[in-house]
């Protein structure tokens, strides 16, 4: 029987997703679509293409990284060294990605494409081993649920701090928006590096993977014979489509549907603060997820209820008037929707650990890194494709780019018609609702009953 795992280790594991999910990925999800078009100067088409190319890149790199991580042997273990030595590159590349160089249109495209792809590669090299770490820290299912819950609380707690502080830090930095993003890129990049390093140093690997030392494409073939993995990967893509649409379009929604930042009693509600209310809710209900799962009887039932909550309140949001006077109604619905997100988020990663155990029993060798790499790939695929689709749908609805007096590429205010506004509103509400209902259908097909 394992010794009781210390709280410090669970907090250390939480720091890993606080860095990756709460800082780098949160800013990439919510700020990058608006940053690339309104600050950096890419067109909607360029931004959409960039994210699509990055996803094709991830289809190759994520599973290869998972397979490589499974075969790593070092004094620090199998998965931890990737966090320890990947921490500084993660923070550095993130900072460079939020810097706007003084280049022409072609130079900017090259910079954005190169740095974004490099960021995806570094993120993969850190986050795939981080997720896989859950499979070797403990064999106890309850402890896995606890670690997964701490992970989500860490991600959402840091996401709350990041999004709430962002507009105030911008104001504190001052200068142009490009300067603000550059300075905050350095600040948050350092925080992400420190959190990732701390996670690698504070956690332990107690279980030894049953290694398949020689590389074989059979491992990849075995995945597609693994029904739980197929279903869970589709669910993972859907969960990130759900969040991806909402986060990618939030900046456009506040800017165009509500006429800019809303100030209520001194509180600046911009697009980051608006989503912060949801982050706080996710943090609370992510912590309650294990108890909720025990109460309803299984992970699968808990996931169904969580997805239905997301669908119901997303649909309700569509019927709120597009008026800043209803900002608190919108906030309440974001909070209620986030109850569902908070409940299902820890379940997803705990279920990946179940699928990894299932694969080991069935195939005789460990493919933990490969299994968890699909979770990371689903995260990046769903988030970025949804961000790309947001740019695509806004373009189809009539939004277009123009140049200002300084020659910078900006969104043409004259192109923001009622059809564009309705599209923005729908991308935040109806599109995610449809995805949540699809999640309900998929989870009912998931065969592992824990």
Short mmCIF file of C-alpha atoms in Angstrom, two decimals:
data_model
loop_
_atom_site.label_atom_id
_atom_site.label_comp_id
_atom_site.label_asym_id
_atom_site.label_seq_id
_atom_site.Cartn_x
_atom_site.Cartn_y
_atom_site.Cartn_z
CA UNK A 1 0.00 0.00 0.00
CA UNK A 2 1.33 3.44 -0.92
CA UNK A 3 2.22 5.96 1.73
CA UNK A 4 -0.17 8.87 1.88
CA UNK A 5 0.87 11.45 -0.69
CA UNK A 6 1.79 14.80 0.81
CA UNK A 7 -0.18 17.98 0.11
CA UNK A 8 3.02 19.68 -1.10
CA UNK A 9 3.27 17.22 -3.99
CA UNK A 10 -0.34 17.78 -5.03
CA UNK A 11 0.25 21.53 -4.93
CA UNK A 12 3.44 21.01 -6.94
CA UNK A 13 1.49 19.08 -9.57
CA UNK A 14 -1.11 21.87 -9.63
CA UNK A 15 1.64 24.40 -10.43
CA UNK A 16 2.31 22.59 -13.70
CA UNK A 17 -1.12 23.36 -15.10
CA UNK A 18 -1.19 26.74 -13.38
CA UNK A 19 1.77 27.57 -15.64
CA UNK A 20 0.63 25.81 -18.82
CA UNK A 21 -3.16 26.06 -18.60
CA UNK A 22 -3.58 29.08 -16.35
CA UNK A 23 -0.99 31.35 -17.97
CA UNK A 24 0.34 30.40 -21.40
CA UNK A 25 -2.64 28.53 -22.82
CA UNK A 26 -5.19 30.88 -21.26
CA UNK A 27 -3.57 33.93 -22.82
CA UNK A 28 -3.10 32.11 -26.12
CA UNK A 29 -6.78 31.11 -26.14
CA UNK A 30 -8.39 34.41 -25.20
CA UNK A 31 -5.90 37.12 -26.15
CA UNK A 32 -4.17 35.79 -29.27
CA UNK A 33 -7.09 36.03 -31.75
CA UNK A 34 -7.63 39.70 -30.88
CA UNK A 35 -3.88 40.35 -30.47
CA UNK A 36 -2.96 38.95 -33.88
CA UNK A 37 -5.66 40.91 -35.75
CA UNK A 38 -5.99 44.15 -33.76
CA UNK A 39 -2.44 44.66 -32.39
CA UNK A 40 0.07 42.55 -34.33
CA UNK A 41 -1.65 43.35 -37.64
CA UNK A 42 -2.45 39.98 -39.25
CA UNK A 43 -5.56 39.71 -41.40
CA UNK A 44 -8.41 37.38 -40.42
CA UNK A 45 -7.25 35.04 -43.19
CA UNK A 46 -3.64 35.05 -41.93
CA UNK A 47 -4.73 34.40 -38.34
CA UNK A 48 -7.02 31.55 -39.40
CA UNK A 49 -4.34 29.98 -41.62
CA UNK A 50 -1.71 30.27 -38.90
CA UNK A 51 -3.81 28.32 -36.41
CA UNK A 52 -4.78 25.69 -38.99
CA UNK A 53 -1.13 25.07 -39.95
CA UNK A 54 -0.16 24.83 -36.29
CA UNK A 55 -2.79 22.14 -35.75
CA UNK A 56 -1.51 20.05 -38.63
CA UNK A 57 1.93 20.40 -37.05
CA UNK A 58 0.56 19.14 -33.72
CA UNK A 59 -1.02 16.07 -35.31
CA UNK A 60 2.55 14.86 -35.91
CA UNK A 61 4.47 16.26 -32.94
CA UNK A 62 2.09 15.36 -30.08
CA UNK A 63 2.00 11.56 -30.56
CA UNK A 64 5.75 11.50 -31.34
CA UNK A 65 6.40 13.42 -28.14
CA UNK A 66 4.24 10.97 -26.20
CA UNK A 67 6.14 8.01 -27.61
CA UNK A 68 9.50 9.71 -26.91
CA UNK A 69 8.52 10.57 -23.34
CA UNK A 70 7.53 6.94 -22.67
CA UNK A 71 11.08 5.86 -23.55
CA UNK A 72 12.94 8.51 -21.55
CA UNK A 73 15.22 7.20 -18.79
CA UNK A 74 17.08 9.58 -16.53
CA UNK A 75 18.03 10.23 -12.92
CA UNK A 76 14.91 12.44 -12.69
CA UNK A 77 12.56 9.75 -13.98
CA UNK A 78 10.62 9.30 -17.20
CA UNK A 79 8.44 12.42 -17.49
CA UNK A 80 9.78 14.91 -14.92
CA UNK A 81 12.98 15.85 -16.84
CA UNK A 82 10.90 17.30 -19.65
CA UNK A 83 9.34 19.75 -17.17
CA UNK A 84 12.62 20.56 -15.46
CA UNK A 85 14.55 21.31 -18.66
CA UNK A 86 11.61 22.62 -20.69
CA UNK A 87 10.60 25.33 -18.23
CA UNK A 88 12.91 28.11 -19.46
CA UNK A 89 12.28 27.54 -23.22
CA UNK A 90 8.52 27.62 -22.53
CA UNK A 91 8.69 31.03 -20.85
CA UNK A 92 11.16 32.48 -23.36
CA UNK A 93 9.26 31.52 -26.53
CA UNK A 94 5.97 32.68 -25.01
CA UNK A 95 7.49 36.11 -24.30
CA UNK A 96 8.82 36.42 -27.87
CA UNK A 97 5.41 35.49 -29.30
CA UNK A 98 3.78 38.51 -27.63
CA UNK A 99 6.42 40.87 -29.03
CA UNK A 100 5.50 42.85 -32.15
CA UNK A 101 8.66 43.39 -34.26
CA UNK A 102 9.12 46.46 -36.45
CA UNK A 103 8.82 44.53 -39.70
CA UNK A 104 6.81 44.74 -42.89
CA UNK A 105 3.77 42.53 -43.61
CA UNK A 106 5.87 39.60 -44.92
CA UNK A 107 8.33 39.82 -42.04
CA UNK A 108 5.51 39.87 -39.53
CA UNK A 109 3.94 36.80 -41.09
CA UNK A 110 7.24 34.92 -40.91
CA UNK A 111 7.75 36.00 -37.29
CA UNK A 112 4.22 35.02 -36.23
CA UNK A 113 4.23 31.68 -38.05
CA UNK A 114 7.72 30.70 -36.86
CA UNK A 115 7.21 31.67 -33.23
CA UNK A 116 3.71 30.19 -33.02
CA UNK A 117 4.90 26.82 -34.36
CA UNK A 118 7.91 26.90 -32.03
CA UNK A 119 5.60 27.70 -29.11
CA UNK A 120 3.43 24.71 -29.98
CA UNK A 121 6.51 22.46 -30.11
CA UNK A 122 7.81 23.65 -26.72
CA UNK A 123 4.34 23.47 -25.17
CA UNK A 124 4.06 19.89 -26.43
CA UNK A 125 7.48 18.96 -25.04
CA UNK A 126 6.38 20.14 -21.58
CA UNK A 127 2.66 19.43 -21.41
CA UNK A 128 2.55 15.90 -22.83
CA UNK A 129 4.99 14.61 -20.17
CA UNK A 130 3.14 16.69 -17.56
CA UNK A 131 -0.16 14.97 -18.31
CA UNK A 132 1.55 11.56 -18.50
CA UNK A 133 3.03 12.12 -15.05
CA UNK A 134 -0.41 11.46 -13.56
CA UNK A 135 -0.15 7.83 -14.68
CA UNK A 136 3.07 7.11 -12.74
CA UNK A 137 2.65 9.10 -9.53
CA UNK A 138 0.14 6.68 -8.00
CA UNK A 139 -1.83 3.52 -8.73
CA UNK A 140 -4.67 4.56 -6.42
CA UNK A 141 -7.74 5.72 -8.39
CA UNK A 142 -8.91 8.09 -5.64
CA UNK A 143 -5.47 9.71 -5.50
CA UNK A 144 -5.52 10.10 -9.30
CA UNK A 145 -8.84 11.90 -9.00
CA UNK A 146 -7.33 14.12 -6.31
CA UNK A 147 -4.26 14.94 -8.42
CA UNK A 148 -6.51 15.67 -11.41
CA UNK A 149 -8.70 17.90 -9.28
CA UNK A 150 -5.69 19.81 -7.91
CA UNK A 151 -4.48 20.20 -11.48
CA UNK A 152 -7.73 21.82 -12.59
CA UNK A 153 -7.95 24.03 -9.50
CA UNK A 154 -4.38 25.20 -10.16
CA UNK A 155 -5.14 25.94 -13.81
CA UNK A 156 -8.37 27.81 -13.09
CA UNK A 157 -7.01 29.66 -10.06
CA UNK A 158 -4.07 30.97 -12.07
CA UNK A 159 -6.37 31.61 -15.03
CA UNK A 160 -8.52 33.73 -12.71
CA UNK A 161 -5.50 35.75 -11.56
CA UNK A 162 -4.13 36.09 -15.10
CA UNK A 163 -7.35 37.26 -16.74
CA UNK A 164 -8.42 39.53 -13.87
CA UNK A 165 -5.05 41.27 -13.64
CA UNK A 166 -4.43 41.59 -17.40
CA UNK A 167 -6.23 44.92 -18.10
CA UNK A 168 -4.88 46.51 -14.91
CA UNK A 169 -1.33 45.41 -15.74
CA UNK A 170 -1.79 46.84 -19.25
CA UNK A 171 -2.81 50.15 -17.72
CA UNK A 172 0.15 50.01 -15.31
CA UNK A 173 2.63 49.34 -18.15
CA UNK A 174 1.18 52.10 -20.36
CA UNK A 175 2.34 53.03 -23.84
CA UNK A 176 1.03 51.41 -26.99
CA UNK A 177 -0.89 48.14 -26.94
CA UNK A 178 2.06 46.45 -28.67
CA UNK A 179 4.37 47.62 -25.86
CA UNK A 180 1.90 46.44 -23.21
CA UNK A 181 1.65 42.94 -24.69
CA UNK A 182 5.44 42.71 -25.03
CA UNK A 183 6.06 43.59 -21.39
CA UNK A 184 3.30 41.30 -20.12
CA UNK A 185 4.71 38.51 -22.30
CA UNK A 186 7.98 38.71 -20.36
CA UNK A 187 6.19 38.92 -17.01
CA UNK A 188 3.88 35.97 -17.59
CA UNK A 189 6.62 34.02 -19.37
CA UNK A 190 8.77 34.16 -16.23
CA UNK A 191 5.84 33.02 -14.07
CA UNK A 192 5.15 30.11 -16.43
CA UNK A 193 8.79 29.01 -16.37
CA UNK A 194 8.96 29.12 -12.56
CA UNK A 195 5.69 27.17 -12.15
CA UNK A 196 6.78 24.47 -14.62
CA UNK A 197 10.17 24.06 -12.96
CA UNK A 198 8.60 23.85 -9.50
CA UNK A 199 6.23 21.13 -10.72
CA UNK A 200 9.13 19.04 -12.03
CA UNK A 201 11.06 19.38 -8.78
CA UNK A 202 8.21 18.81 -6.31
CA UNK A 203 6.57 15.71 -7.83
CA UNK A 204 7.63 12.03 -7.69
CA UNK A 205 7.33 9.08 -10.04
CA UNK A 206 6.43 6.02 -7.95
CA UNK A 207 5.49 3.61 -10.72
CA UNK A 208 7.82 2.24 -13.38
CA UNK A 209 6.27 2.08 -16.88
CA UNK A 210 6.40 -1.31 -18.58
CA UNK A 211 8.53 -0.04 -21.44
CA UNK A 212 8.44 -0.95 -25.09
CA UNK A 213 12.07 0.06 -25.57
CA UNK A 214 12.08 -0.19 -29.36
CA UNK A 215 10.05 2.28 -31.34
CA UNK A 216 7.23 0.61 -33.24
CA UNK A 217 4.32 1.95 -35.26
CA UNK A 218 2.30 -0.89 -33.69
CA UNK A 219 1.70 1.40 -30.70
CA UNK A 220 -0.05 3.90 -32.95
CA UNK A 221 -2.06 1.13 -34.57
CA UNK A 222 -3.09 -0.18 -31.14
CA UNK A 223 -4.59 3.22 -30.33
CA UNK A 224 -7.14 2.90 -33.11
CA UNK A 225 -8.19 -0.50 -31.76
CA UNK A 226 -8.76 1.07 -28.34
CA UNK A 227 -12.44 2.09 -28.22
CA UNK A 228 -12.20 4.02 -24.90
CA UNK A 229 -9.31 6.05 -26.34
CA UNK A 230 -11.19 6.88 -29.56
CA UNK A 231 -14.31 8.03 -27.70
CA UNK A 232 -12.37 9.98 -25.08
CA UNK A 233 -10.24 11.72 -27.70
CA UNK A 234 -13.38 12.85 -29.55
CA UNK A 235 -14.80 14.09 -26.23
CA UNK A 236 -11.52 15.91 -25.53
CA UNK A 237 -11.70 17.69 -28.88
CA UNK A 238 -15.30 18.69 -28.13
CA UNK A 239 -14.50 20.09 -24.66
CA UNK A 240 -11.83 22.27 -26.21
CA UNK A 241 -14.10 23.34 -29.05
CA UNK A 242 -16.60 24.36 -26.38
CA UNK A 243 -14.09 26.53 -24.53
CA UNK A 244 -12.24 27.54 -27.68
CA UNK A 245 -15.20 29.25 -29.32
CA UNK A 246 -16.05 31.16 -26.14
CA UNK A 247 -12.53 32.33 -25.35
CA UNK A 248 -11.59 33.18 -28.94
CA UNK A 249 -14.69 35.31 -29.53
CA UNK A 250 -14.91 37.00 -26.10
CA UNK A 251 -12.64 39.88 -27.14
CA UNK A 252 -14.69 40.60 -30.26
CA UNK A 253 -17.92 40.32 -28.27
CA UNK A 254 -16.91 42.96 -25.70
CA UNK A 255 -15.31 45.21 -28.34
CA UNK A 256 -18.09 45.17 -30.93
CA UNK A 257 -21.32 43.78 -29.42
CA UNK A 258 -21.05 45.80 -26.21
CA UNK A 259 -19.19 48.81 -27.62
CA UNK A 260 -15.96 48.32 -25.67
CA UNK A 261 -14.96 47.78 -22.05
CA UNK A 262 -17.81 48.10 -19.54
CA UNK A 263 -17.03 49.93 -16.31
CA UNK A 264 -19.24 49.14 -13.30
CA UNK A 265 -18.48 50.87 -9.99
CA UNK A 266 -14.82 51.24 -10.92
CA UNK A 267 -14.45 47.63 -12.11
CA UNK A 268 -13.15 47.46 -15.69
CA UNK A 269 -14.93 44.55 -17.40
CA UNK A 270 -12.96 43.88 -20.56
CA UNK A 271 -12.85 40.51 -22.30
CA UNK A 272 -10.28 39.00 -19.90
CA UNK A 273 -12.12 40.13 -16.76
CA UNK A 274 -15.43 38.96 -18.23
CA UNK A 275 -14.08 35.41 -18.55
CA UNK A 276 -12.42 35.66 -15.12
CA UNK A 277 -15.78 35.11 -13.42
CA UNK A 278 -15.94 31.75 -15.16
CA UNK A 279 -12.37 30.90 -14.13
CA UNK A 280 -13.22 31.42 -10.45
CA UNK A 281 -16.29 29.21 -10.80
CA UNK A 282 -14.28 26.49 -12.58
CA UNK A 283 -11.70 26.60 -9.80
CA UNK A 284 -14.36 26.03 -7.13
CA UNK A 285 -16.28 23.31 -8.94
CA UNK A 286 -13.09 21.67 -10.19
CA UNK A 287 -12.28 21.11 -6.52
CA UNK A 288 -15.76 19.73 -5.91
CA UNK A 289 -15.67 17.41 -8.93
CA UNK A 290 -14.45 14.28 -7.05
CA UNK A 291 -17.25 14.62 -4.48
CA UNK A 292 -19.81 15.26 -7.22
CA UNK A 293 -18.62 12.15 -9.05
CA UNK A 294 -18.99 10.03 -5.91
CA UNK A 295 -22.47 11.48 -5.35
CA UNK A 296 -23.80 10.66 -8.85
CA UNK A 297 -22.08 7.27 -8.89
CA UNK A 298 -19.63 7.33 -11.82
CA UNK A 299 -17.40 9.55 -13.93
CA UNK A 300 -19.60 8.97 -16.96
CA UNK A 301 -22.81 10.14 -15.21
CA UNK A 302 -21.00 13.14 -13.74
CA UNK A 303 -19.77 14.10 -17.21
CA UNK A 304 -23.28 13.89 -18.69
CA UNK A 305 -24.71 16.23 -16.04
CA UNK A 306 -21.81 18.67 -16.47
CA UNK A 307 -22.24 18.80 -20.26
CA UNK A 308 -26.00 19.36 -19.95
CA UNK A 309 -25.37 22.29 -17.60
CA UNK A 310 -23.02 23.78 -20.21
CA UNK A 311 -25.56 23.35 -23.01
CA UNK A 312 -28.54 24.79 -21.11
CA UNK A 313 -26.89 28.01 -19.96
CA UNK A 314 -25.07 28.56 -23.26
CA UNK A 315 -28.44 28.52 -25.04
CA UNK A 316 -29.85 30.93 -22.44
CA UNK A 317 -26.99 33.38 -23.14
CA UNK A 318 -28.07 33.77 -26.77
CA UNK A 319 -31.36 35.36 -25.66
CA UNK A 320 -29.75 38.06 -23.48
CA UNK A 321 -30.04 41.51 -25.14
CA UNK A 322 -26.83 42.69 -26.80
CA UNK A 323 -26.56 45.67 -24.45
CA UNK A 324 -23.97 46.60 -21.78
CA UNK A 325 -26.83 47.30 -19.33
CA UNK A 326 -27.27 43.50 -19.13
CA UNK A 327 -23.63 42.83 -18.32
CA UNK A 328 -24.41 41.23 -14.95
CA UNK A 329 -26.98 38.89 -16.53
CA UNK A 330 -24.23 37.83 -18.94
CA UNK A 331 -21.79 37.35 -16.06
CA UNK A 332 -24.29 35.18 -14.15
CA UNK A 333 -24.79 32.95 -17.20
CA UNK A 334 -21.03 32.66 -17.71
CA UNK A 335 -20.74 31.60 -14.07
CA UNK A 336 -23.51 29.00 -14.37
CA UNK A 337 -22.03 27.62 -17.60
CA UNK A 338 -18.66 27.38 -15.88
CA UNK A 339 -20.16 25.15 -13.18
CA UNK A 340 -20.38 22.45 -15.84
CA UNK A 341 -16.90 23.16 -17.21
CA UNK A 342 -15.42 22.99 -13.71
CA UNK A 343 -17.10 19.64 -13.03
CA UNK A 344 -16.04 17.88 -16.23
CA UNK A 345 -12.46 19.21 -16.58
CA UNK A 346 -10.82 17.05 -13.85
CA UNK A 347 -12.85 14.04 -15.00
CA UNK A 348 -11.36 14.19 -18.48
CA UNK A 349 -7.75 13.80 -17.32
CA UNK A 350 -8.65 11.16 -14.74
CA UNK A 351 -10.37 9.21 -17.54
CA UNK A 352 -7.22 9.45 -19.68
CA UNK A 353 -5.37 7.72 -16.82
CA UNK A 354 -8.05 4.99 -16.89
CA UNK A 355 -7.59 4.59 -20.64
CA UNK A 356 -3.79 4.34 -20.18
CA UNK A 357 -4.29 1.56 -17.57
CA UNK A 358 -6.70 -0.20 -19.93
CA UNK A 359 -4.14 -0.03 -22.77
CA UNK A 360 -1.36 -1.40 -20.56
CA UNK A 361 -3.51 -4.37 -19.48
CA UNK A 362 -4.57 -5.06 -23.07
CA UNK A 363 -1.21 -4.64 -24.86
CA UNK A 364 1.30 -5.59 -22.15
CA UNK A 365 3.41 -2.42 -22.42
CA UNK A 366 2.90 1.14 -21.22
CA UNK A 367 1.77 3.81 -23.67
CA UNK A 368 0.95 6.39 -21.00
CA UNK A 369 2.77 9.23 -22.75
CA UNK A 370 1.19 8.37 -26.07
CA UNK A 371 -2.30 8.21 -24.52
CA UNK A 372 -1.90 11.53 -22.72
CA UNK A 373 -0.40 13.14 -25.82
CA UNK A 374 -3.78 12.67 -27.47
CA UNK A 375 -5.30 14.70 -24.64
CA UNK A 376 -2.84 17.51 -25.25
CA UNK A 377 -3.39 17.26 -29.00
CA UNK A 378 -7.16 17.42 -28.47
CA UNK A 379 -6.66 20.50 -26.29
CA UNK A 380 -4.59 22.33 -28.88
CA UNK A 381 -6.60 21.07 -31.84
CA UNK A 382 -9.97 22.05 -30.36
CA UNK A 383 -8.82 25.43 -29.06
CA UNK A 384 -6.92 26.56 -32.11
CA UNK A 385 -9.29 25.18 -34.74
CA UNK A 386 -12.15 26.92 -32.96
CA UNK A 387 -10.06 30.11 -32.93
CA UNK A 388 -9.39 29.67 -36.63
CA UNK A 389 -13.08 29.04 -37.30
CA UNK A 390 -13.98 32.20 -35.39
CA UNK A 391 -11.80 34.23 -37.76
CA UNK A 392 -13.26 32.34 -40.73
CA UNK A 393 -16.91 32.76 -39.66
CA UNK A 394 -16.45 36.47 -38.93
CA UNK A 395 -14.96 36.89 -42.40
CA UNK A 396 -17.88 35.00 -43.95
CA UNK A 397 -20.33 37.18 -42.01
CA UNK A 398 -18.77 40.27 -43.59
CA UNK A 399 -15.97 41.45 -41.27
CA UNK A 400 -12.91 42.68 -43.17
CA UNK A 401 -9.56 44.38 -42.60
CA UNK A 402 -8.29 47.82 -43.57
CA UNK A 403 -5.24 49.98 -42.81
CA UNK A 404 -5.10 52.96 -40.47
CA UNK A 405 -3.26 56.25 -41.05
CA UNK A 406 -0.04 54.67 -39.74
CA UNK A 407 -0.29 51.81 -42.24
CA UNK A 408 -1.22 49.19 -39.61
CA UNK A 409 -3.71 46.47 -40.51
CA UNK A 410 -6.88 46.77 -38.39
CA UNK A 411 -10.47 45.55 -38.44
CA UNK A 412 -12.58 47.85 -40.63
CA UNK A 413 -15.25 49.34 -38.32
CA UNK A 414 -17.59 49.81 -41.30
CA UNK A 415 -17.63 46.03 -41.85
CA UNK A 416 -19.08 45.31 -38.40
CA UNK A 417 -22.71 44.91 -39.47
CA UNK A 418 -25.65 43.37 -37.60
CA UNK A 419 -24.92 40.00 -39.24
CA UNK A 420 -21.36 40.12 -37.91
CA UNK A 421 -22.64 40.99 -34.42
CA UNK A 422 -25.14 38.11 -34.51
CA UNK A 423 -22.37 35.76 -35.62
CA UNK A 424 -20.18 36.87 -32.71
CA UNK A 425 -23.05 36.37 -30.25
CA UNK A 426 -23.82 32.92 -31.67
CA UNK A 427 -20.17 31.84 -31.53
CA UNK A 428 -20.22 32.56 -27.80
CA UNK A 429 -23.52 30.79 -27.12
CA UNK A 430 -25.22 28.57 -29.71
CA UNK A 431 -22.09 27.05 -31.23
CA UNK A 432 -20.75 25.90 -27.81
CA UNK A 433 -24.22 24.61 -26.86
CA UNK A 434 -24.28 22.31 -29.89
CA UNK A 435 -20.81 21.03 -28.99
CA UNK A 436 -21.93 20.34 -25.39
CA UNK A 437 -24.87 18.26 -26.61
CA UNK A 438 -22.50 16.29 -28.84
CA UNK A 439 -20.38 15.61 -25.74
CA UNK A 440 -23.44 14.07 -24.05
CA UNK A 441 -23.96 11.71 -26.99
CA UNK A 442 -20.29 10.67 -27.05
CA UNK A 443 -19.91 10.07 -23.32
CA UNK A 444 -22.82 7.63 -23.42
CA UNK A 445 -20.68 5.47 -25.76
CA UNK A 446 -17.65 5.51 -23.41
CA UNK A 447 -17.22 1.89 -22.18
CA UNK A 448 -15.06 2.23 -19.03
CA UNK A 449 -17.42 2.34 -16.06
CA UNK A 450 -15.59 3.84 -13.10
#
